[in-house]
mmCIF file of C-alpha atoms in Angstrom:
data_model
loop_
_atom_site.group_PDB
_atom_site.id
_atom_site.type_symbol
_atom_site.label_atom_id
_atom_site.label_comp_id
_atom_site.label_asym_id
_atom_site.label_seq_id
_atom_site.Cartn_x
_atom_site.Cartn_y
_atom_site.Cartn_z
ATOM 1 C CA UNK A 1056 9.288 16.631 -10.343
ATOM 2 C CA UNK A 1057 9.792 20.617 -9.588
ATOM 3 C CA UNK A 1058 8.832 21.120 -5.969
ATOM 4 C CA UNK A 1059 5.226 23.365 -5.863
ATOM 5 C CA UNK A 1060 5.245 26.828 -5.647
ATOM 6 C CA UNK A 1061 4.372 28.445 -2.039
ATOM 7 C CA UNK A 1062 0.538 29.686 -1.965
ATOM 8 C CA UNK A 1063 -0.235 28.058 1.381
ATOM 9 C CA UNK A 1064 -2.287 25.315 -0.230
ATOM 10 C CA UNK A 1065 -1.631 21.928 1.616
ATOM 11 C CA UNK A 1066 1.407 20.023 0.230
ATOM 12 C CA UNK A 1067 2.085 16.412 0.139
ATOM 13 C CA UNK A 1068 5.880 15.195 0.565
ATOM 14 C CA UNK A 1069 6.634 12.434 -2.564
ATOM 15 C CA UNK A 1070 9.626 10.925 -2.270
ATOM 16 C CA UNK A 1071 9.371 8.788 -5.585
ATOM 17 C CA UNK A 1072 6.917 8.814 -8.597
ATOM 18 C CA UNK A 1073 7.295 6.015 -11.347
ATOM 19 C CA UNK A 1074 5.443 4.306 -14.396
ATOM 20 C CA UNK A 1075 5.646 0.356 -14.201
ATOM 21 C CA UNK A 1076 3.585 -2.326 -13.992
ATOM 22 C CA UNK A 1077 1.744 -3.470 -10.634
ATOM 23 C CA UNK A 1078 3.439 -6.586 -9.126
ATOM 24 C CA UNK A 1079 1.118 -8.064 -6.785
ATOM 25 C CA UNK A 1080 -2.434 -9.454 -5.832
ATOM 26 C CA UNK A 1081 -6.091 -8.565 -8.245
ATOM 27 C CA UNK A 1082 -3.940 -6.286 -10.763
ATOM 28 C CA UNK A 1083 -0.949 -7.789 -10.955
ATOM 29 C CA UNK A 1084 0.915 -7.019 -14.472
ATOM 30 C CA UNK A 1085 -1.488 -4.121 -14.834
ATOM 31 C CA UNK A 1086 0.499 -0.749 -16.204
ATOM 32 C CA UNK A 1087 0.226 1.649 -13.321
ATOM 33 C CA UNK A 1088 1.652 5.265 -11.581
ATOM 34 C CA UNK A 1089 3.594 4.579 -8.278
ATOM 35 C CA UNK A 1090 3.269 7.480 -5.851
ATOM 36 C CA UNK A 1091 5.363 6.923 -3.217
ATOM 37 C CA UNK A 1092 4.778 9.220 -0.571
ATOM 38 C CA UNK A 1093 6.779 10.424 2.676
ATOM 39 C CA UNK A 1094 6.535 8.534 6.022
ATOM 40 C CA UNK A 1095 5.417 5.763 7.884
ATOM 41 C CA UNK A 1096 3.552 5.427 11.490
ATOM 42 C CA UNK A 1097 5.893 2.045 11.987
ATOM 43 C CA UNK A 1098 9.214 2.753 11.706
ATOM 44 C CA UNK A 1099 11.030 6.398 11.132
ATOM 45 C CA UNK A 1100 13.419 4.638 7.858
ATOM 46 C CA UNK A 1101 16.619 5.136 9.392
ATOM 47 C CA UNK A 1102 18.743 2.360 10.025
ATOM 48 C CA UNK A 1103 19.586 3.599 13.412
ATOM 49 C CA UNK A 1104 16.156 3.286 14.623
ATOM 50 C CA UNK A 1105 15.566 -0.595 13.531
ATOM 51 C CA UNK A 1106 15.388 -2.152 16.716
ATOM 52 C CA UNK A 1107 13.580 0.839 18.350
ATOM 53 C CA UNK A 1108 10.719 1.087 16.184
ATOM 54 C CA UNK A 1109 10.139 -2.300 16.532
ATOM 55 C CA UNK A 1110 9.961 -2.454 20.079
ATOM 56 C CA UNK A 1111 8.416 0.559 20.589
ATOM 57 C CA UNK A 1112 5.132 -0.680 17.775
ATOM 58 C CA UNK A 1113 5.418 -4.105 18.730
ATOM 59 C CA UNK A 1114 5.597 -5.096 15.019
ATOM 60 C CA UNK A 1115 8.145 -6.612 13.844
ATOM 61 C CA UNK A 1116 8.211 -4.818 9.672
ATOM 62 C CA UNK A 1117 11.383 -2.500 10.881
ATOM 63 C CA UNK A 1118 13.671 -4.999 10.811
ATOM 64 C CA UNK A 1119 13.169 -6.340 7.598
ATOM 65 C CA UNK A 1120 11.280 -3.338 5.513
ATOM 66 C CA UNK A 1121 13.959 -2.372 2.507
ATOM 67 C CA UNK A 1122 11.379 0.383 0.945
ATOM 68 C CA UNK A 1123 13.143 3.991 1.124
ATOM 69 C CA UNK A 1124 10.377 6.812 2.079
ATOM 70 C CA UNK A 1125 12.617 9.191 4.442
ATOM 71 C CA UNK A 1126 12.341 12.858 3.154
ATOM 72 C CA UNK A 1127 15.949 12.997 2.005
ATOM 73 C CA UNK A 1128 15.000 13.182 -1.881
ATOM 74 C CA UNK A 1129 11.553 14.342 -1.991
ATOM 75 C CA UNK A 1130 9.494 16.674 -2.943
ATOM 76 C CA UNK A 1131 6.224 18.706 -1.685
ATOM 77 C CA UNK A 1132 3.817 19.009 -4.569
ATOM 78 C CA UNK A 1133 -0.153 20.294 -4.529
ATOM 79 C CA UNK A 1134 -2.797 18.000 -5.073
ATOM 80 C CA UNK A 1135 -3.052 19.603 -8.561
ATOM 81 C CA UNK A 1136 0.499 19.311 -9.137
ATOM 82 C CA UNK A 1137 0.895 15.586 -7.724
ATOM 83 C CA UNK A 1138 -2.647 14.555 -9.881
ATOM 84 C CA UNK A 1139 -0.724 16.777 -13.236
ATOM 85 C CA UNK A 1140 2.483 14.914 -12.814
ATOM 86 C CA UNK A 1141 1.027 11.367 -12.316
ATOM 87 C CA UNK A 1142 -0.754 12.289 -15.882
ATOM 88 C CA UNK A 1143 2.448 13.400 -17.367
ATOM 89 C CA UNK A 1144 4.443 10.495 -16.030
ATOM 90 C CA UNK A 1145 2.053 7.909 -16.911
ATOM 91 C CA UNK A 1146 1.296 9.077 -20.672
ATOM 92 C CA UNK A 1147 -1.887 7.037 -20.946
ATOM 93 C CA UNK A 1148 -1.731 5.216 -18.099
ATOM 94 C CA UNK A 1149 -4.618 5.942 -16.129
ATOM 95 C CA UNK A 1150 -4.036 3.740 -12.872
ATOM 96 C CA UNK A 1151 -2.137 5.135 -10.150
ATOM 97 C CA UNK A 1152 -1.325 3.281 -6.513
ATOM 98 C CA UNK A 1153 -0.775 5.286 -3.376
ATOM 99 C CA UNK A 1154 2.127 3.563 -1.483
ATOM 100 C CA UNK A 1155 4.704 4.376 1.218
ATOM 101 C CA UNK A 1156 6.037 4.110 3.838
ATOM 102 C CA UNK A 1157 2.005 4.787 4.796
ATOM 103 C CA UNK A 1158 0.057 6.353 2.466
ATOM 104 C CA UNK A 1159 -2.586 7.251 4.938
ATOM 105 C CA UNK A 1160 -0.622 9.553 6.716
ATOM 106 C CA UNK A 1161 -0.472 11.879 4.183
ATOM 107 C CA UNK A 1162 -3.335 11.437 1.233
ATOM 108 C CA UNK A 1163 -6.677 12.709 1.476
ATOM 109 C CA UNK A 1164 -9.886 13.629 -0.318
ATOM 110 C CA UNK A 1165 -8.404 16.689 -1.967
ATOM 111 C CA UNK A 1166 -5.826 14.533 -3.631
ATOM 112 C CA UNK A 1167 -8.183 11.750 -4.511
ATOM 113 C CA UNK A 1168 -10.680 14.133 -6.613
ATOM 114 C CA UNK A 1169 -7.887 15.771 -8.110
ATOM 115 C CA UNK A 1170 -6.704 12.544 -9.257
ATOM 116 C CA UNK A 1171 -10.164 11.713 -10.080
ATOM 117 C CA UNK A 1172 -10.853 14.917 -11.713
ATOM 118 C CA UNK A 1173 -8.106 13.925 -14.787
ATOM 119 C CA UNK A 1174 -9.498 10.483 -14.902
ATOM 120 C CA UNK A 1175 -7.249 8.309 -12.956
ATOM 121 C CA UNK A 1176 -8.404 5.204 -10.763
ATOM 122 C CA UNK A 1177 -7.161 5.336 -7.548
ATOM 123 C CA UNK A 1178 -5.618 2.812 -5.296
ATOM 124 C CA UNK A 1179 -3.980 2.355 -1.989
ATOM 125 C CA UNK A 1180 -1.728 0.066 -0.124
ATOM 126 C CA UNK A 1181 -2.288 0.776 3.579
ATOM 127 C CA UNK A 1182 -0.824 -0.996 6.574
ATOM 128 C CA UNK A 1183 -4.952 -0.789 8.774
ATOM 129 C CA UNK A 1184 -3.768 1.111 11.045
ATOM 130 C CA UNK A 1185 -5.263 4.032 9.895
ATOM 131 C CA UNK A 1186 -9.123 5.014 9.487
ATOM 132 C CA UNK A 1187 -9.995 5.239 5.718
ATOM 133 C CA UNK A 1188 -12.553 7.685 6.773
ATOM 134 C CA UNK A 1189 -10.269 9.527 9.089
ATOM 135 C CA UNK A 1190 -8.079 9.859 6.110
ATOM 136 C CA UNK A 1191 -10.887 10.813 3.163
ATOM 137 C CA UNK A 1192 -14.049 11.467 4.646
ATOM 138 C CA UNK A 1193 -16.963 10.990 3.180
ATOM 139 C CA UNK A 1194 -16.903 7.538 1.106
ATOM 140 C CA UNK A 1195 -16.909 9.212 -1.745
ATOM 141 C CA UNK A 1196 -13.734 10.417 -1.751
ATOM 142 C CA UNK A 1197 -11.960 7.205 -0.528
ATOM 143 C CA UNK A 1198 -9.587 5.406 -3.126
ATOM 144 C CA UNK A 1199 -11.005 3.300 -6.056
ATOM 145 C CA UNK A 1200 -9.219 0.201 -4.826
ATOM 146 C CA UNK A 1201 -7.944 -0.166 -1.303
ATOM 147 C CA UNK A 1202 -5.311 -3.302 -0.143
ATOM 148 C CA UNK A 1203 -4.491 -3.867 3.540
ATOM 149 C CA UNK A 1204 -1.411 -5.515 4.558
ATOM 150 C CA UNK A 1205 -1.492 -5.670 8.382
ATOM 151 C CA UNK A 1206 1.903 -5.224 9.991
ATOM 152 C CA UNK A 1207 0.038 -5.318 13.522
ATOM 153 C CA UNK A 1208 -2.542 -7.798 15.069
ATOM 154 C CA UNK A 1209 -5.656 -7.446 14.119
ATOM 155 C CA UNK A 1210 -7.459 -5.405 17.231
ATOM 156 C CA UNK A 1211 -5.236 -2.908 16.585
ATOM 157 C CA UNK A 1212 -6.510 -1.927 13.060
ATOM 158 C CA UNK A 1213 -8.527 0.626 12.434
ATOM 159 C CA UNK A 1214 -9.409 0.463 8.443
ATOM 160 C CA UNK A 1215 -13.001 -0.272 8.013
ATOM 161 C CA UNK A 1216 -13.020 -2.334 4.836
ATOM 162 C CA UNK A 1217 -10.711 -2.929 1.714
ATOM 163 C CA UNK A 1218 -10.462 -4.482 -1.519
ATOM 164 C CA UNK A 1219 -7.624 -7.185 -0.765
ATOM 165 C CA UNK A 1220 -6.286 -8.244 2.046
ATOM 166 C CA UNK A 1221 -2.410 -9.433 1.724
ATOM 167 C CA UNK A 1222 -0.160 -11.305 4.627
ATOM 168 C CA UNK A 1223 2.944 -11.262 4.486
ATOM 169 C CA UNK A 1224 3.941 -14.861 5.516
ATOM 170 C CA UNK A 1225 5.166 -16.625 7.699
ATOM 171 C CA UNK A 1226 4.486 -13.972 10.676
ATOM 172 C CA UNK A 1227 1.029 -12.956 9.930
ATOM 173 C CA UNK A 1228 -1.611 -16.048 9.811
ATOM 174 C CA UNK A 1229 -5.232 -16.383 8.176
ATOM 175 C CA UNK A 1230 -6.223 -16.917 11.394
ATOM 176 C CA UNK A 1231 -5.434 -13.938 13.157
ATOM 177 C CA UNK A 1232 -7.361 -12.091 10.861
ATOM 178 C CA UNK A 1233 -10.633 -13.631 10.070
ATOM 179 C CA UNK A 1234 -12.498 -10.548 11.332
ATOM 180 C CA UNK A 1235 -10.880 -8.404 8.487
ATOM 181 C CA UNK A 1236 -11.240 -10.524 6.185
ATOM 182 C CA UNK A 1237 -15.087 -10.567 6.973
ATOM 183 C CA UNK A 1238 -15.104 -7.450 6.195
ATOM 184 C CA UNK A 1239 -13.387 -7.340 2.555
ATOM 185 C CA UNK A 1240 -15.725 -5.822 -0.353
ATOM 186 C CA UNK A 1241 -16.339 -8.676 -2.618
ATOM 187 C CA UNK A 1242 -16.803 -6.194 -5.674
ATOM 188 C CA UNK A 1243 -18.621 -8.564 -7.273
ATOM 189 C CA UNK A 1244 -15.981 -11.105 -7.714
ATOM 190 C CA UNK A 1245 -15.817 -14.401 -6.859
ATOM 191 C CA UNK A 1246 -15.207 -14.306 -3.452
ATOM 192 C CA UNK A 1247 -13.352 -11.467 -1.307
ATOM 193 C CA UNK A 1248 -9.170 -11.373 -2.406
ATOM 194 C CA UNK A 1249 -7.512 -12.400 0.568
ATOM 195 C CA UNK A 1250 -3.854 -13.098 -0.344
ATOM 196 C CA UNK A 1251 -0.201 -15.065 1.182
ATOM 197 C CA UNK A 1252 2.380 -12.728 -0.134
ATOM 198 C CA UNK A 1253 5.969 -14.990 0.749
ATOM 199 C CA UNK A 1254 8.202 -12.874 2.791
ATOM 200 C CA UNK A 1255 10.800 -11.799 0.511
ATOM 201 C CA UNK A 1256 14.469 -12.274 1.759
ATOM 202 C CA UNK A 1257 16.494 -15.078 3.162
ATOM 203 C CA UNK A 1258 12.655 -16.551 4.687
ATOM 204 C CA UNK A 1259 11.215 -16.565 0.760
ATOM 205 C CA UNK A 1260 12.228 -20.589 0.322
ATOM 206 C CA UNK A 1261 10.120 -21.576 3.490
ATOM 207 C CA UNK A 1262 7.603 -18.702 3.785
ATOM 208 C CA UNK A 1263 6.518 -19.801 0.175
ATOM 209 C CA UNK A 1264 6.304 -23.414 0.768
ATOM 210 C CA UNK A 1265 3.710 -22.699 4.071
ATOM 211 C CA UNK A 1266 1.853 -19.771 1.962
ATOM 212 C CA UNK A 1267 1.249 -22.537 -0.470
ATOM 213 C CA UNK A 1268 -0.299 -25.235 2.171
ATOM 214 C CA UNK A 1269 -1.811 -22.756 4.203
ATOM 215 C CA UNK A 1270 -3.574 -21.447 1.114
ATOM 216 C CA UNK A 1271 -4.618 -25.406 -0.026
ATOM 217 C CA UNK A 1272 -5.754 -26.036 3.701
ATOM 218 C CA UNK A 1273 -8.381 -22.899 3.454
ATOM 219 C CA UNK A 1274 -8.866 -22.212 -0.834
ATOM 220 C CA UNK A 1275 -10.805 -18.899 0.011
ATOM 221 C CA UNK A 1276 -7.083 -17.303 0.687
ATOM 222 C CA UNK A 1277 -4.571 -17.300 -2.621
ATOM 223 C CA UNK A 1278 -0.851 -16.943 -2.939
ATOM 224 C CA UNK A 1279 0.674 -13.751 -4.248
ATOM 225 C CA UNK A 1280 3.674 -13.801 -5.840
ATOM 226 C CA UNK A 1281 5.540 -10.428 -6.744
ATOM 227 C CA UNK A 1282 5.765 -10.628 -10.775
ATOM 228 C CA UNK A 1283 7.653 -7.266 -11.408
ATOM 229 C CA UNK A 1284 10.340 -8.993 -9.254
ATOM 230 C CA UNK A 1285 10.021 -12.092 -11.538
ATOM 231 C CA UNK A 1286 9.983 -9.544 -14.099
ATOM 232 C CA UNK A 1287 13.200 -7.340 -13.249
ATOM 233 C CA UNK A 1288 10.756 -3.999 -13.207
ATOM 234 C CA UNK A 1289 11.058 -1.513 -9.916
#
């Protein structure tokens, strides 16, 4: 990706941009753009700043998080430019996710309708800590497809709705979340998609053994297992 040119038009900073298949939850194996953008409201991504950050948020996702979105590597491209190049990188692929870091901190409406403007659906993976209207606006311009995973308790979220819900077990329960999971669209499926994603990591034996009986003790919430690991895709 070539950086965009100045002009004084707003710039988002992408640290990564790839074509692979989604790995998780609803569209899982589906052929989709990655668009990994710059920053994240719970921890800085320096090693240094580990224990900090996870004081200081009272979460606990600093310790363990292995995704690299520190600036060091990326670029700041346009909305045009970021919506052209997730065109040109997906060469018929017309799905692309919004990931981080947090997402929210950076996309917007302008991005979404440019992304929308060359026929791509658009989703997100957002922590809740953010406002989906605070980020976008008007409805209208919010993300196709929106999944929460919730890296604080559950007062402290601020997204209105989403499309799937997704706890990372064992440290974050069906039952600390119950409000939010009211409040997931059912898109006319069967049911809202609340999922028990197995901590990856040293945990993944046990956390995968209680996603399983906490997801046969209450059948409205499923187990989500990562197939592009299973896979060997990034």
């Amino acid at each position: 990706m070539a950086p965009s040119a100045a002009s004084g038009e707003k710039t988002y900073r992408v640290r990564a941009l790839w074509r692979t298949l989604q790995g998780e939850g609803f569209w899982a194996g589906r052929p989709a753009v990655f668009v990994r953008l710059v920053a994240c409201n719970m921890w800085s991504g320096y090693e240094a700043d580990r224990a900090r950050d996870a004081e200081r948020n009272g979460a606990d996702c600093p310790l363990w998080c292995d995704t690299a979105f520190t600036k060091e590597g990326s670029v700041r491209l346009t909305a045009s430019d970021l919506a052209d190049a997730v065109v040109a990188t997906g060469d018929g692929v017309t799905f692309c996710v919004l990931t981080g870091g947090e997402p929210l901190l950076q996309a917007d409406a302008a991005l979404i309708r440019a992304l929308h403007a060359r026929g791509v659906t658009v989703a997100v993976e957002t922590n809740g800590t953010l406002s989906l209207a605070g980020a976008f606006g008007d409805e209208a311009d919010w993300p196709d497809w929106i999944v929460c995973s919730p890296k604080l308790a559950a007062a402290r979220l601020e997204i209105e709705t989403c499309d799937e819900l997704k706890l990372v077990v064992p440290d974050y329960r069906p039952e600390a979340y119950r409000p939010l999971a009211q409040r997931v669209r059912e898109r006319s499926l069967a049911g809202p998609l609340l999922w028990l994603q197995p901590e990856d990591g040293p945990r993944f034996e046990a956390a995968a053994r209680l996603a399983v009986d906490l997801a046969l003790a209450d059948p409205r919430w499923r187990v989500s297992v990562q197939g592009h690991k299973a896979l060997g895709v990034d």
